[in-house]
mmCIF file of C-alpha atoms in Angstrom:
data_model
loop_
_atom_site.group_PDB
_atom_site.id
_atom_site.type_symbol
_atom_site.label_atom_id
_atom_site.label_comp_id
_atom_site.label_asym_id
_atom_site.label_seq_id
_atom_site.Cartn_x
_atom_site.Cartn_y
_atom_site.Cartn_z
ATOM 1 C CA UNK A 8 125.773 87.370 66.320
ATOM 2 C CA UNK A 9 123.824 84.493 67.865
ATOM 3 C CA UNK A 10 123.013 83.999 71.577
ATOM 4 C CA UNK A 11 122.081 80.732 73.235
ATOM 5 C CA UNK A 12 118.769 80.419 75.098
ATOM 6 C CA UNK A 13 118.817 82.653 78.223
ATOM 7 C CA UNK A 14 122.306 83.938 77.364
ATOM 8 C CA UNK A 15 122.961 87.634 78.003
ATOM 9 C CA UNK A 16 125.329 90.174 76.502
ATOM 10 C CA UNK A 17 126.255 93.685 77.642
ATOM 11 C CA UNK A 18 127.207 96.204 74.964
ATOM 12 C CA UNK A 19 129.188 99.282 75.982
ATOM 13 C CA UNK A 20 128.112 102.146 73.742
ATOM 14 C CA UNK A 21 130.085 104.859 75.579
ATOM 15 C CA UNK A 22 132.505 105.364 72.686
ATOM 16 C CA UNK A 23 129.990 106.776 70.254
ATOM 17 C CA UNK A 24 127.608 103.950 69.536
ATOM 18 C CA UNK A 25 127.659 100.390 68.282
ATOM 19 C CA UNK A 26 125.808 98.532 65.554
ATOM 20 C CA UNK A 27 125.037 94.918 66.388
ATOM 21 C CA UNK A 28 123.216 92.376 64.225
ATOM 22 C CA UNK A 29 121.578 89.340 65.810
ATOM 23 C CA UNK A 30 120.510 86.146 64.076
ATOM 24 C CA UNK A 31 116.804 85.827 63.375
ATOM 25 C CA UNK A 32 115.237 82.549 62.238
ATOM 26 C CA UNK A 33 112.400 82.844 64.748
ATOM 27 C CA UNK A 34 114.545 83.943 67.705
ATOM 28 C CA UNK A 35 113.255 86.512 70.224
ATOM 29 C CA UNK A 36 115.444 89.010 72.089
ATOM 30 C CA UNK A 37 114.890 91.299 75.070
ATOM 31 C CA UNK A 38 116.847 94.543 74.592
ATOM 32 C CA UNK A 39 117.263 96.863 77.591
ATOM 33 C CA UNK A 40 118.846 100.281 76.881
ATOM 34 C CA UNK A 41 119.924 101.799 80.200
ATOM 35 C CA UNK A 42 122.439 103.719 82.226
ATOM 36 C CA UNK A 43 123.092 101.479 85.229
ATOM 37 C CA UNK A 44 123.829 104.425 87.510
ATOM 38 C CA UNK A 45 122.049 107.318 89.190
ATOM 39 C CA UNK A 46 125.151 109.526 89.006
ATOM 40 C CA UNK A 47 124.848 110.553 85.346
ATOM 41 C CA UNK A 48 122.840 113.612 84.225
ATOM 42 C CA UNK A 49 119.341 113.035 82.837
ATOM 43 C CA UNK A 50 119.464 113.116 79.050
ATOM 44 C CA UNK A 51 117.982 111.388 76.015
ATOM 45 C CA UNK A 52 120.244 109.197 73.902
ATOM 46 C CA UNK A 53 119.089 108.216 70.424
ATOM 47 C CA UNK A 54 119.117 104.562 69.396
ATOM 48 C CA UNK A 55 117.221 102.480 66.871
ATOM 49 C CA UNK A 56 116.041 98.892 66.654
ATOM 50 C CA UNK A 57 115.042 97.448 63.297
ATOM 51 C CA UNK A 58 114.372 94.171 61.533
ATOM 52 C CA UNK A 59 115.164 93.535 57.910
ATOM 53 C CA UNK A 60 111.786 91.843 57.426
ATOM 54 C CA UNK A 61 109.555 94.653 58.744
ATOM 55 C CA UNK A 62 106.915 95.868 56.334
ATOM 56 C CA UNK A 63 107.210 99.596 55.445
ATOM 57 C CA UNK A 64 104.003 100.525 57.306
ATOM 58 C CA UNK A 65 105.232 98.883 60.519
ATOM 59 C CA UNK A 66 108.635 100.512 60.165
ATOM 60 C CA UNK A 67 107.005 103.923 59.767
ATOM 61 C CA UNK A 68 104.821 103.447 62.840
ATOM 62 C CA UNK A 69 107.861 102.544 64.928
ATOM 63 C CA UNK A 70 109.700 105.624 63.691
ATOM 64 C CA UNK A 71 106.750 107.789 64.717
ATOM 65 C CA UNK A 72 106.594 106.104 68.129
ATOM 66 C CA UNK A 73 110.311 106.702 68.654
ATOM 67 C CA UNK A 74 109.892 110.354 67.691
ATOM 68 C CA UNK A 75 107.029 110.786 70.167
ATOM 69 C CA UNK A 76 109.033 109.123 72.923
ATOM 70 C CA UNK A 77 112.028 111.377 72.338
ATOM 71 C CA UNK A 78 109.790 114.448 72.727
ATOM 72 C CA UNK A 79 108.754 113.467 76.261
ATOM 73 C CA UNK A 80 110.515 115.063 79.191
ATOM 74 C CA UNK A 81 112.789 112.879 81.296
ATOM 75 C CA UNK A 82 111.877 113.792 84.859
ATOM 76 C CA UNK A 83 114.179 113.930 87.876
ATOM 77 C CA UNK A 84 113.178 111.293 90.427
ATOM 78 C CA UNK A 85 114.007 113.115 93.673
ATOM 79 C CA UNK A 86 110.356 113.695 94.640
ATOM 80 C CA UNK A 87 109.288 110.168 93.675
ATOM 81 C CA UNK A 88 112.097 108.574 95.687
ATOM 82 C CA UNK A 89 111.368 110.761 98.715
ATOM 83 C CA UNK A 90 107.702 109.699 98.638
ATOM 84 C CA UNK A 91 108.760 106.071 98.308
ATOM 85 C CA UNK A 92 111.048 106.307 101.346
ATOM 86 C CA UNK A 93 108.300 107.987 103.387
ATOM 87 C CA UNK A 94 105.733 105.295 102.573
ATOM 88 C CA UNK A 95 108.120 102.362 103.032
ATOM 89 C CA UNK A 96 109.034 103.646 106.484
ATOM 90 C CA UNK A 97 105.340 104.071 107.259
ATOM 91 C CA UNK A 98 104.765 100.513 106.073
ATOM 92 C CA UNK A 99 107.468 99.176 108.376
ATOM 93 C CA UNK A 100 105.864 100.978 111.311
ATOM 94 C CA UNK A 101 102.449 99.550 110.488
ATOM 95 C CA UNK A 102 103.764 96.040 109.931
ATOM 96 C CA UNK A 103 105.425 96.045 113.340
ATOM 97 C CA UNK A 104 102.435 97.511 115.153
ATOM 98 C CA UNK A 105 99.983 95.239 116.924
ATOM 99 C CA UNK A 106 97.104 97.354 115.577
ATOM 100 C CA UNK A 107 98.004 96.650 111.956
ATOM 101 C CA UNK A 108 98.524 92.923 112.435
ATOM 102 C CA UNK A 109 95.078 92.642 113.948
ATOM 103 C CA UNK A 110 93.331 94.773 111.337
ATOM 104 C CA UNK A 111 94.222 93.313 107.948
ATOM 105 C CA UNK A 112 90.750 91.907 107.291
ATOM 106 C CA UNK A 113 88.717 94.852 106.070
ATOM 107 C CA UNK A 114 84.970 94.780 105.568
ATOM 108 C CA UNK A 115 84.136 92.940 102.294
ATOM 109 C CA UNK A 116 82.845 94.871 99.313
ATOM 110 C CA UNK A 117 84.015 98.297 100.508
ATOM 111 C CA UNK A 118 85.129 99.319 96.998
ATOM 112 C CA UNK A 119 82.648 98.077 94.430
ATOM 113 C CA UNK A 120 83.197 96.736 90.919
ATOM 114 C CA UNK A 121 79.643 97.639 89.830
ATOM 115 C CA UNK A 122 79.477 99.705 86.609
ATOM 116 C CA UNK A 123 79.515 103.512 86.932
ATOM 117 C CA UNK A 124 80.116 103.299 90.684
ATOM 118 C CA UNK A 125 80.866 106.491 92.606
ATOM 119 C CA UNK A 126 83.093 106.072 95.652
ATOM 120 C CA UNK A 127 84.789 108.376 98.164
ATOM 121 C CA UNK A 128 88.470 107.762 98.880
ATOM 122 C CA UNK A 129 90.935 109.122 101.408
ATOM 123 C CA UNK A 130 94.071 110.222 99.522
ATOM 124 C CA UNK A 131 97.374 111.310 101.048
ATOM 125 C CA UNK A 132 97.567 114.995 100.165
ATOM 126 C CA UNK A 133 100.759 116.106 101.892
ATOM 127 C CA UNK A 134 103.899 114.036 102.375
ATOM 128 C CA UNK A 135 105.243 116.471 104.957
ATOM 129 C CA UNK A 136 102.284 116.771 107.321
ATOM 130 C CA UNK A 137 100.677 113.411 106.496
ATOM 131 C CA UNK A 138 97.337 115.120 105.722
ATOM 132 C CA UNK A 139 94.589 113.449 103.694
ATOM 133 C CA UNK A 140 91.905 114.728 101.322
ATOM 134 C CA UNK A 141 88.556 113.188 100.419
ATOM 135 C CA UNK A 142 88.268 112.369 96.705
ATOM 136 C CA UNK A 143 85.055 111.422 94.934
ATOM 137 C CA UNK A 144 85.844 109.167 91.982
ATOM 138 C CA UNK A 145 83.887 107.328 89.306
ATOM 139 C CA UNK A 146 84.648 103.814 88.084
ATOM 140 C CA UNK A 147 85.889 104.263 84.499
ATOM 141 C CA UNK A 148 87.254 100.820 83.622
ATOM 142 C CA UNK A 149 86.590 97.301 84.907
ATOM 143 C CA UNK A 150 89.157 94.676 84.012
ATOM 144 C CA UNK A 151 89.889 91.147 85.069
ATOM 145 C CA UNK A 152 92.373 92.264 87.710
ATOM 146 C CA UNK A 153 92.021 96.032 88.003
ATOM 147 C CA UNK A 154 89.346 98.662 88.623
ATOM 148 C CA UNK A 155 90.251 102.131 87.344
ATOM 149 C CA UNK A 156 88.621 105.039 89.192
ATOM 150 C CA UNK A 157 89.034 108.671 88.089
ATOM 151 C CA UNK A 158 88.566 111.742 90.278
ATOM 152 C CA UNK A 159 85.299 113.434 89.244
ATOM 153 C CA UNK A 160 86.978 116.870 89.607
ATOM 154 C CA UNK A 161 89.982 116.036 87.439
ATOM 155 C CA UNK A 162 90.760 118.217 84.409
ATOM 156 C CA UNK A 163 89.681 116.862 81.045
ATOM 157 C CA UNK A 164 92.407 114.635 79.669
ATOM 158 C CA UNK A 165 91.791 111.124 78.385
ATOM 159 C CA UNK A 166 89.080 110.519 75.860
ATOM 160 C CA UNK A 167 86.787 107.611 76.818
ATOM 161 C CA UNK A 168 88.552 105.397 74.282
ATOM 162 C CA UNK A 169 92.009 106.354 75.569
ATOM 163 C CA UNK A 170 90.916 105.660 79.127
ATOM 164 C CA UNK A 171 89.732 102.175 78.219
ATOM 165 C CA UNK A 172 93.011 101.448 76.405
ATOM 166 C CA UNK A 173 94.966 102.818 79.365
ATOM 167 C CA UNK A 174 93.094 100.663 81.879
ATOM 168 C CA UNK A 175 93.442 97.566 79.709
ATOM 169 C CA UNK A 176 97.213 98.077 79.481
ATOM 170 C CA UNK A 177 97.563 98.048 83.263
ATOM 171 C CA UNK A 178 95.100 95.184 83.667
ATOM 172 C CA UNK A 179 96.292 92.828 80.935
ATOM 173 C CA UNK A 180 99.962 93.709 80.362
ATOM 174 C CA UNK A 181 101.488 95.219 83.502
ATOM 175 C CA UNK A 182 99.607 93.225 86.151
ATOM 176 C CA UNK A 183 100.863 89.815 84.900
ATOM 177 C CA UNK A 184 104.474 91.027 84.868
ATOM 178 C CA UNK A 185 104.477 91.710 88.619
ATOM 179 C CA UNK A 186 102.196 88.907 89.740
ATOM 180 C CA UNK A 187 104.113 86.298 87.764
ATOM 181 C CA UNK A 188 107.360 87.444 89.385
ATOM 182 C CA UNK A 189 106.187 88.201 92.930
ATOM 183 C CA UNK A 190 102.797 86.526 93.422
ATOM 184 C CA UNK A 191 99.285 87.936 93.697
ATOM 185 C CA UNK A 192 98.401 90.461 96.405
ATOM 186 C CA UNK A 193 95.826 89.994 99.126
ATOM 187 C CA UNK A 194 92.168 90.919 98.621
ATOM 188 C CA UNK A 195 91.146 92.499 101.903
ATOM 189 C CA UNK A 196 88.060 94.182 100.424
ATOM 190 C CA UNK A 197 87.066 90.942 98.696
ATOM 191 C CA UNK A 198 86.186 92.517 95.356
ATOM 192 C CA UNK A 199 88.614 90.394 93.333
ATOM 193 C CA UNK A 200 90.600 93.383 92.019
ATOM 194 C CA UNK A 201 93.159 95.987 92.893
ATOM 195 C CA UNK A 202 92.161 99.643 92.546
ATOM 196 C CA UNK A 203 93.915 102.255 90.460
ATOM 197 C CA UNK A 204 92.768 105.731 91.485
ATOM 198 C CA UNK A 205 93.740 108.693 89.303
ATOM 199 C CA UNK A 206 93.305 111.968 91.169
ATOM 200 C CA UNK A 207 94.316 115.614 91.001
ATOM 201 C CA UNK A 208 95.250 115.290 94.686
ATOM 202 C CA UNK A 209 98.244 113.170 93.624
ATOM 203 C CA UNK A 210 99.241 115.927 91.187
ATOM 204 C CA UNK A 211 99.065 118.460 94.013
ATOM 205 C CA UNK A 212 101.293 116.302 96.235
ATOM 206 C CA UNK A 213 104.191 117.890 94.318
ATOM 207 C CA UNK A 214 104.726 121.673 94.725
ATOM 208 C CA UNK A 215 104.853 123.223 91.262
ATOM 209 C CA UNK A 216 107.941 125.241 92.268
ATOM 210 C CA UNK A 217 110.020 122.084 92.626
ATOM 211 C CA UNK A 218 108.899 120.197 89.516
ATOM 212 C CA UNK A 219 111.837 121.289 87.368
ATOM 213 C CA UNK A 220 114.504 120.401 89.929
ATOM 214 C CA UNK A 221 112.989 117.458 91.844
ATOM 215 C CA UNK A 222 110.463 116.002 89.415
ATOM 216 C CA UNK A 223 107.043 114.931 90.599
ATOM 217 C CA UNK A 224 105.263 112.088 92.363
ATOM 218 C CA UNK A 225 103.636 110.107 89.550
ATOM 219 C CA UNK A 226 102.027 107.513 91.811
ATOM 220 C CA UNK A 227 102.282 105.553 95.042
ATOM 221 C CA UNK A 228 100.923 102.753 97.213
ATOM 222 C CA UNK A 229 99.900 103.643 100.779
ATOM 223 C CA UNK A 230 100.143 100.734 103.272
ATOM 224 C CA UNK A 231 97.697 102.522 105.589
ATOM 225 C CA UNK A 232 94.921 101.236 103.314
ATOM 226 C CA UNK A 233 95.415 97.832 104.949
ATOM 227 C CA UNK A 234 94.247 99.177 108.297
ATOM 228 C CA UNK A 235 90.757 98.351 109.486
ATOM 229 C CA UNK A 236 87.717 100.659 109.783
ATOM 230 C CA UNK A 237 89.019 102.209 112.996
ATOM 231 C CA UNK A 238 91.543 104.155 110.880
ATOM 232 C CA UNK A 239 89.654 107.093 109.258
ATOM 233 C CA UNK A 240 92.281 107.380 106.495
ATOM 234 C CA UNK A 241 92.247 103.721 105.473
ATOM 235 C CA UNK A 242 90.377 102.833 102.283
ATOM 236 C CA UNK A 243 90.472 99.166 103.338
ATOM 237 C CA UNK A 244 91.617 97.843 99.992
ATOM 238 C CA UNK A 245 94.568 97.393 97.653
ATOM 239 C CA UNK A 246 95.052 100.734 95.858
ATOM 240 C CA UNK A 247 97.588 102.366 93.546
ATOM 241 C CA UNK A 248 97.272 106.157 93.352
ATOM 242 C CA UNK A 249 98.233 108.039 90.181
ATOM 243 C CA UNK A 250 98.410 111.536 88.734
ATOM 244 C CA UNK A 251 95.878 112.597 86.110
ATOM 245 C CA UNK A 252 96.566 114.537 82.913
ATOM 246 C CA UNK A 253 96.646 118.266 83.660
ATOM 247 C CA UNK A 254 98.059 119.982 80.557
ATOM 248 C CA UNK A 255 97.535 123.500 81.917
ATOM 249 C CA UNK A 256 99.234 122.815 85.238
ATOM 250 C CA UNK A 257 96.144 123.764 87.251
ATOM 251 C CA UNK A 258 97.121 121.709 90.306
ATOM 252 C CA UNK A 259 100.912 121.457 89.998
ATOM 253 C CA UNK A 260 103.253 120.494 87.145
ATOM 254 C CA UNK A 261 101.636 120.315 83.744
ATOM 255 C CA UNK A 262 101.079 116.739 82.524
ATOM 256 C CA UNK A 263 99.791 115.841 79.075
ATOM 257 C CA UNK A 264 98.135 112.501 78.352
ATOM 258 C CA UNK A 265 101.439 111.410 76.769
ATOM 259 C CA UNK A 266 103.365 112.416 79.923
ATOM 260 C CA UNK A 267 101.068 110.294 82.106
ATOM 261 C CA UNK A 268 101.271 107.383 79.687
ATOM 262 C CA UNK A 269 105.060 107.581 79.753
ATOM 263 C CA UNK A 270 105.674 107.980 83.508
ATOM 264 C CA UNK A 271 102.911 106.103 85.322
ATOM 265 C CA UNK A 272 103.300 102.505 83.993
ATOM 266 C CA UNK A 273 106.819 102.030 85.386
ATOM 267 C CA UNK A 274 105.765 103.559 88.718
ATOM 268 C CA UNK A 275 102.772 101.201 88.794
ATOM 269 C CA UNK A 276 105.057 98.172 88.361
ATOM 270 C CA UNK A 277 107.300 99.413 91.169
ATOM 271 C CA UNK A 278 104.490 100.269 93.580
ATOM 272 C CA UNK A 279 102.509 97.099 92.817
ATOM 273 C CA UNK A 280 105.583 95.121 93.876
ATOM 274 C CA UNK A 281 105.548 97.032 97.197
ATOM 275 C CA UNK A 282 101.816 96.338 97.557
ATOM 276 C CA UNK A 283 102.343 92.619 96.941
ATOM 277 C CA UNK A 284 105.246 92.483 99.385
ATOM 278 C CA UNK A 285 103.338 94.329 102.103
ATOM 279 C CA UNK A 286 100.181 92.243 101.685
#
């Protein structure tokens, strides 16, 4: 089968699977396996993608990657969607308020890009009461577009090398996807970056008793951070908040490094779009 440039094709695999061969000769294809509904039960469906010209070593690595992906849990999204609705409504309230419109220029340099910086953040700790917790975090990665801070009281999870690779993925791969499509966000703290803060407080935003049935909040953007210094809960900067690895489930659901690597990137893309739109 051969597609023209920018041509699309939908394949219905509901009758037990389909094998499709596309023409090569230097062509590139974007393949999106999905269920375009939220009414179906959560389940993993096996599929494979291969090229007849792949070297054996590359083929083997892709097989291993597919095996690792299949072992990850597919989480319900009830908790994540509820948090998203809460914060979008809060954003609408702030955008319509006179206070917010007059307070979008925060003090410059509030969140530093200096190496090994320690900074205190206000993090939403309860989506029911709207309570906040103070988090002390250390700058772990400095990229072109993103500063990655990690809660100093987080459980051990990423190795230093993994953390650098993780930060680089968000900075160099995910950031351009959103900013190319939707534009760059504001820079109210004038540090030339957005912040990604990984904290155990985000883990604890989800009660462990509901993890199995409602899933968990993997990350979020809080529009209150665009408020000025008169708001004690505003961090006065562009921030994405994320869970940290917590394999033993000390603070809520248990999350391995692989779980975080699987769930957080897609949430980052979604929440960064909200951040761009709000700013």
